[in-house]
């Protein structure tokens, strides 16, 4: 049943994306940019609903009171495709940094252009970072929330942290609060895997790190606070009555934390 539910969800997930993109296109491009956010937010919410009814994985996002009223940087842990869509319905005016090649995709690229995101050429990291800072500084004057994944790429739950320098420079240059976001979604919607596991996916917006800290102090706080909360969620999922399968990275991290597993199911990756 797990395989069948995963297959059905994966097929309907992409079908839902295509159908909604085509259906909403006339209205989306006629509406002003801020009102047009209704379309991607509705798609994201409907995707989470499909995940719940088909795979049995519910999403619970807390800590939204930690989002500042004005512009800020939102820094989620990056484990899964889930964390690229799950927070969208809760963010007033999201601003993403993305690969330049994505804007060349028909329909999707047009949507990106309409919402005024920041496409960058990743060929030169230094040049791309300068471009991102410049564009973000201009676009965030409109009280937008910049979403950046500090580790850059998806990593499995429990993996050793690998935070990039980009978010440190953005924090120093933009002078806005940074809101870390912790979760363990990779246990339920694993990266590069076909299966989608049932359970409760919890994510939490942590208290904002205020601007003005040194680069070193900011980076230490971001990593420590994010990873501590992620460890808590990993343990919570692992010792739940029906835990998802754990990858080797998660089992190793749980062992480091001194967690003794009670279920054979939780020991399979």
CSV table of C-alpha atoms in Angstrom, one decimal:
chain,number,residue,atom,x,y,z
A,1,UNK,CA,0.0,0.0,0.0
A,2,UNK,CA,2.9,2.4,0.7
A,3,UNK,CA,4.2,2.0,-2.8
A,4,UNK,CA,0.7,2.4,-4.4
A,5,UNK,CA,0.0,5.5,-2.3
A,6,UNK,CA,3.3,7.0,-3.1
A,7,UNK,CA,2.8,6.3,-6.8
A,8,UNK,CA,-0.6,7.9,-6.8
A,9,UNK,CA,0.6,10.9,-4.9
A,10,UNK,CA,3.6,11.5,-7.1
A,11,UNK,CA,1.4,11.4,-10.2
A,12,UNK,CA,-1.3,13.6,-8.9
A,13,UNK,CA,1.2,16.1,-7.4
A,14,UNK,CA,2.6,16.9,-10.8
A,15,UNK,CA,-0.7,16.7,-12.5
A,16,UNK,CA,-2.1,19.2,-10.0
A,17,UNK,CA,0.8,21.5,-10.7
A,18,UNK,CA,0.3,21.4,-14.5
A,19,UNK,CA,-3.5,21.7,-14.3
A,20,UNK,CA,-3.5,24.6,-11.9
A,21,UNK,CA,-0.8,26.4,-13.8
A,22,UNK,CA,-2.8,26.2,-17.0
A,23,UNK,CA,-6.1,27.0,-15.3
A,24,UNK,CA,-5.0,30.0,-13.4
A,25,UNK,CA,-2.8,31.5,-16.1
A,26,UNK,CA,-5.2,34.2,-17.5
A,27,UNK,CA,-6.2,35.4,-14.0
A,28,UNK,CA,-2.6,35.2,-12.6
A,29,UNK,CA,-1.2,37.5,-15.2
A,30,UNK,CA,-4.1,40.0,-15.1
A,31,UNK,CA,-3.9,40.5,-11.3
A,32,UNK,CA,-1.4,42.8,-9.6
A,33,UNK,CA,1.7,40.9,-8.4
A,34,UNK,CA,0.8,40.9,-4.7
A,35,UNK,CA,-2.8,39.7,-5.3
A,36,UNK,CA,-1.5,37.1,-7.8
A,37,UNK,CA,0.2,35.3,-4.8
A,38,UNK,CA,-3.2,33.7,-4.3
A,39,UNK,CA,-2.4,31.2,-7.1
A,40,UNK,CA,1.0,29.7,-5.9
A,41,UNK,CA,-0.2,29.7,-2.3
A,42,UNK,CA,-3.4,27.9,-3.3
A,43,UNK,CA,-1.3,25.3,-5.2
A,44,UNK,CA,1.0,24.8,-2.3
A,45,UNK,CA,-1.9,24.4,0.2
A,46,UNK,CA,-3.6,22.0,-2.2
A,47,UNK,CA,-0.4,19.9,-2.5
A,48,UNK,CA,-0.1,19.5,1.2
A,49,UNK,CA,-3.8,18.5,1.3
A,50,UNK,CA,-3.2,15.9,-1.4
A,51,UNK,CA,-0.2,14.6,0.6
A,52,UNK,CA,-2.4,14.3,3.7
A,53,UNK,CA,-5.3,12.4,2.1
A,54,UNK,CA,-3.2,10.2,-0.2
A,55,UNK,CA,-0.1,9.4,1.9
A,56,UNK,CA,-1.4,10.1,5.4
A,57,UNK,CA,1.3,12.7,6.1
A,58,UNK,CA,0.0,15.7,7.9
A,59,UNK,CA,1.8,19.0,8.1
A,60,UNK,CA,2.0,21.1,11.3
A,61,UNK,CA,3.8,24.5,11.2
A,62,UNK,CA,4.2,26.5,14.4
A,63,UNK,CA,6.1,29.6,15.5
A,64,UNK,CA,4.6,31.9,12.9
A,65,UNK,CA,4.4,34.6,15.6
A,66,UNK,CA,8.2,34.8,15.2
A,67,UNK,CA,7.9,36.3,11.8
A,68,UNK,CA,8.6,40.0,11.9
A,69,UNK,CA,6.1,42.5,10.4
A,70,UNK,CA,8.7,44.0,8.0
A,71,UNK,CA,11.3,42.5,5.7
A,72,UNK,CA,13.3,39.5,7.0
A,73,UNK,CA,15.3,36.5,5.9
A,74,UNK,CA,13.7,33.1,6.4
A,75,UNK,CA,16.2,30.3,6.7
A,76,UNK,CA,14.7,26.8,6.6
A,77,UNK,CA,16.5,23.6,7.0
A,78,UNK,CA,16.6,21.9,3.5
A,79,UNK,CA,15.9,18.2,3.5
A,80,UNK,CA,13.0,17.7,1.0
A,81,UNK,CA,10.9,19.1,-1.7
A,82,UNK,CA,8.3,19.6,1.0
A,83,UNK,CA,10.2,22.5,2.6
A,84,UNK,CA,10.1,24.4,-0.8
A,85,UNK,CA,6.3,24.5,-0.8
A,86,UNK,CA,5.1,24.0,2.8
A,87,UNK,CA,5.8,27.5,4.1
A,88,UNK,CA,4.6,29.4,1.1
A,89,UNK,CA,1.0,29.8,2.3
A,90,UNK,CA,2.2,31.4,5.5
A,91,UNK,CA,4.6,33.9,4.1
A,92,UNK,CA,3.1,37.3,3.0
A,93,UNK,CA,5.4,38.1,0.1
A,94,UNK,CA,8.1,35.5,-0.4
A,95,UNK,CA,11.3,36.3,-2.4
A,96,UNK,CA,13.3,33.3,-3.6
A,97,UNK,CA,16.9,33.2,-5.0
A,98,UNK,CA,16.9,30.6,-7.8
A,99,UNK,CA,18.9,29.3,-10.7
A,100,UNK,CA,18.7,31.4,-13.8
A,101,UNK,CA,17.9,28.4,-15.9
A,102,UNK,CA,14.5,28.0,-14.2
A,103,UNK,CA,13.2,31.2,-15.7
A,104,UNK,CA,13.7,29.7,-19.2
A,105,UNK,CA,11.1,26.9,-18.5
A,106,UNK,CA,7.7,27.7,-20.3
A,107,UNK,CA,4.9,28.8,-17.9
A,108,UNK,CA,7.0,28.2,-14.8
A,109,UNK,CA,9.5,30.8,-15.8
A,110,UNK,CA,6.7,33.2,-16.7
A,111,UNK,CA,5.3,32.8,-13.2
A,112,UNK,CA,8.7,33.4,-11.6
A,113,UNK,CA,9.1,36.6,-13.7
A,114,UNK,CA,5.7,37.8,-12.6
A,115,UNK,CA,6.5,37.4,-8.9
A,116,UNK,CA,9.9,39.2,-9.3
A,117,UNK,CA,12.3,36.6,-7.9
A,118,UNK,CA,16.1,36.7,-8.0
A,119,UNK,CA,17.5,34.5,-10.7
A,120,UNK,CA,21.3,34.1,-10.5
A,121,UNK,CA,24.0,32.5,-12.6
A,122,UNK,CA,25.7,29.9,-10.3
A,123,UNK,CA,28.8,29.7,-12.5
A,124,UNK,CA,30.6,32.3,-10.4
A,125,UNK,CA,29.8,32.1,-6.7
A,126,UNK,CA,31.3,35.5,-5.9
A,127,UNK,CA,29.5,37.2,-8.7
A,128,UNK,CA,26.2,35.4,-7.9
A,129,UNK,CA,26.4,36.4,-4.3
A,130,UNK,CA,27.0,40.1,-5.2
A,131,UNK,CA,24.1,40.0,-7.6
A,132,UNK,CA,21.8,38.3,-5.0
A,133,UNK,CA,22.7,40.9,-2.3
A,134,UNK,CA,22.1,43.8,-4.7
A,135,UNK,CA,18.7,42.5,-6.0
A,136,UNK,CA,17.5,41.5,-2.5
A,137,UNK,CA,18.4,44.9,-1.1
A,138,UNK,CA,16.2,46.5,-3.8
A,139,UNK,CA,13.3,44.1,-3.7
A,140,UNK,CA,13.1,43.9,0.1
A,141,UNK,CA,12.3,47.6,0.2
A,142,UNK,CA,8.7,46.5,-0.5
A,143,UNK,CA,8.6,44.5,2.8
A,144,UNK,CA,9.3,41.1,1.3
A,145,UNK,CA,10.6,38.0,3.0
A,146,UNK,CA,13.7,36.5,1.5
A,147,UNK,CA,13.8,32.7,1.7
A,148,UNK,CA,17.2,31.1,1.5
A,149,UNK,CA,18.3,27.6,2.4
A,150,UNK,CA,21.6,28.0,4.4
A,151,UNK,CA,23.0,24.6,3.3
A,152,UNK,CA,22.2,25.3,-0.3
A,153,UNK,CA,21.2,21.8,-1.2
A,154,UNK,CA,19.0,19.1,0.3
A,155,UNK,CA,20.6,17.0,3.0
A,156,UNK,CA,19.3,13.9,4.7
A,157,UNK,CA,17.9,14.1,8.2
A,158,UNK,CA,20.6,13.8,10.9
A,159,UNK,CA,23.5,14.7,8.4
A,160,UNK,CA,26.3,16.8,9.7
A,161,UNK,CA,25.5,20.5,9.2
A,162,UNK,CA,27.1,22.1,6.0
A,163,UNK,CA,26.0,25.7,6.2
A,164,UNK,CA,27.3,28.0,3.3
A,165,UNK,CA,28.7,31.5,3.7
A,166,UNK,CA,26.0,33.1,1.5
A,167,UNK,CA,23.4,33.6,4.2
A,168,UNK,CA,26.1,35.1,6.5
A,169,UNK,CA,26.9,37.7,3.9
A,170,UNK,CA,23.2,38.4,3.2
A,171,UNK,CA,22.6,38.9,6.9
A,172,UNK,CA,25.5,41.3,7.2
A,173,UNK,CA,24.7,43.3,4.1
A,174,UNK,CA,20.9,43.5,4.3
A,175,UNK,CA,20.6,44.3,8.0
A,176,UNK,CA,17.3,42.5,8.6
A,177,UNK,CA,16.3,39.8,11.1
A,178,UNK,CA,16.9,36.1,10.2
A,179,UNK,CA,14.2,33.6,11.2
A,180,UNK,CA,15.5,29.9,11.3
A,181,UNK,CA,13.1,27.2,10.5
A,182,UNK,CA,13.6,23.7,11.8
A,183,UNK,CA,11.9,20.4,10.7
A,184,UNK,CA,12.6,16.8,9.9
A,185,UNK,CA,10.5,16.5,6.7
A,186,UNK,CA,13.1,14.4,5.0
A,187,UNK,CA,11.9,11.5,7.1
A,188,UNK,CA,8.5,11.6,5.4
A,189,UNK,CA,9.3,13.0,1.9
A,190,UNK,CA,12.9,11.9,1.4
A,191,UNK,CA,15.2,13.5,-1.1
A,192,UNK,CA,15.8,11.5,-4.3
A,193,UNK,CA,13.4,8.8,-3.1
A,194,UNK,CA,10.1,7.6,-4.5
A,195,UNK,CA,8.2,6.6,-1.3
A,196,UNK,CA,6.2,9.1,0.7
A,197,UNK,CA,5.7,8.0,4.3
A,198,UNK,CA,2.7,8.7,6.6
A,199,UNK,CA,3.0,10.6,9.9
A,200,UNK,CA,3.1,14.1,11.3
A,201,UNK,CA,5.6,16.5,9.7
A,202,UNK,CA,6.3,19.2,12.2
A,203,UNK,CA,8.1,22.5,11.4
A,204,UNK,CA,8.8,25.4,13.7
A,205,UNK,CA,9.7,29.0,12.9
A,206,UNK,CA,12.3,29.8,15.6
A,207,UNK,CA,12.8,33.2,17.3
A,208,UNK,CA,14.4,35.8,15.0
A,209,UNK,CA,18.1,36.5,15.1
A,210,UNK,CA,18.2,40.3,15.2
A,211,UNK,CA,20.6,42.2,12.9
A,212,UNK,CA,23.8,43.7,14.1
A,213,UNK,CA,25.7,40.7,15.2
A,214,UNK,CA,29.2,39.9,13.9
A,215,UNK,CA,29.4,37.4,11.1
A,216,UNK,CA,30.9,34.8,13.4
A,217,UNK,CA,28.4,35.1,16.2
A,218,UNK,CA,25.5,35.1,13.7
A,219,UNK,CA,26.7,31.9,12.0
A,220,UNK,CA,27.3,30.1,15.3
A,221,UNK,CA,23.8,31.1,16.6
A,222,UNK,CA,22.1,30.1,13.3
A,223,UNK,CA,23.7,26.7,13.2
A,224,UNK,CA,23.3,26.0,16.9
A,225,UNK,CA,19.6,27.0,17.2
A,226,UNK,CA,18.5,25.4,14.0
A,227,UNK,CA,20.3,22.1,14.6
A,228,UNK,CA,19.2,21.9,18.2
A,229,UNK,CA,15.5,22.2,17.2
A,230,UNK,CA,16.0,19.8,14.3
A,231,UNK,CA,17.5,17.2,16.7
A,232,UNK,CA,14.4,17.6,18.9
A,233,UNK,CA,12.1,16.9,15.9
A,234,UNK,CA,14.2,14.0,14.7
A,235,UNK,CA,14.0,12.4,18.2
A,236,UNK,CA,10.3,13.1,18.4
A,237,UNK,CA,9.6,11.4,15.1
A,238,UNK,CA,11.9,8.5,15.8
A,239,UNK,CA,10.3,7.6,19.2
A,240,UNK,CA,6.7,8.2,18.0
A,241,UNK,CA,4.3,5.2,18.0
A,242,UNK,CA,4.6,4.8,14.2
A,243,UNK,CA,8.0,6.2,13.2
A,244,UNK,CA,9.0,6.6,9.6
A,245,UNK,CA,12.0,4.6,8.3
A,246,UNK,CA,15.3,6.2,9.3
A,247,UNK,CA,18.2,6.8,6.9
A,248,UNK,CA,21.7,5.9,8.1
A,249,UNK,CA,22.4,9.6,8.9
A,250,UNK,CA,19.4,9.8,11.2
A,251,UNK,CA,20.3,6.6,13.0
A,252,UNK,CA,23.9,7.7,13.5
A,253,UNK,CA,22.7,11.1,14.9
A,254,UNK,CA,20.2,9.5,17.2
A,255,UNK,CA,23.0,7.3,18.5
A,256,UNK,CA,25.2,10.4,19.1
A,257,UNK,CA,22.2,11.9,21.1
A,258,UNK,CA,21.9,8.7,23.2
A,259,UNK,CA,18.5,7.8,21.9
A,260,UNK,CA,17.6,4.1,22.3
A,261,UNK,CA,15.2,3.0,19.6
A,262,UNK,CA,12.2,0.9,20.6
A,263,UNK,CA,10.9,-0.1,17.1
A,264,UNK,CA,12.4,-2.3,14.5
A,265,UNK,CA,10.6,-0.3,11.9
A,266,UNK,CA,12.6,2.8,12.8
A,267,UNK,CA,15.9,0.9,12.3
A,268,UNK,CA,15.3,0.4,8.5
A,269,UNK,CA,16.4,3.0,6.0
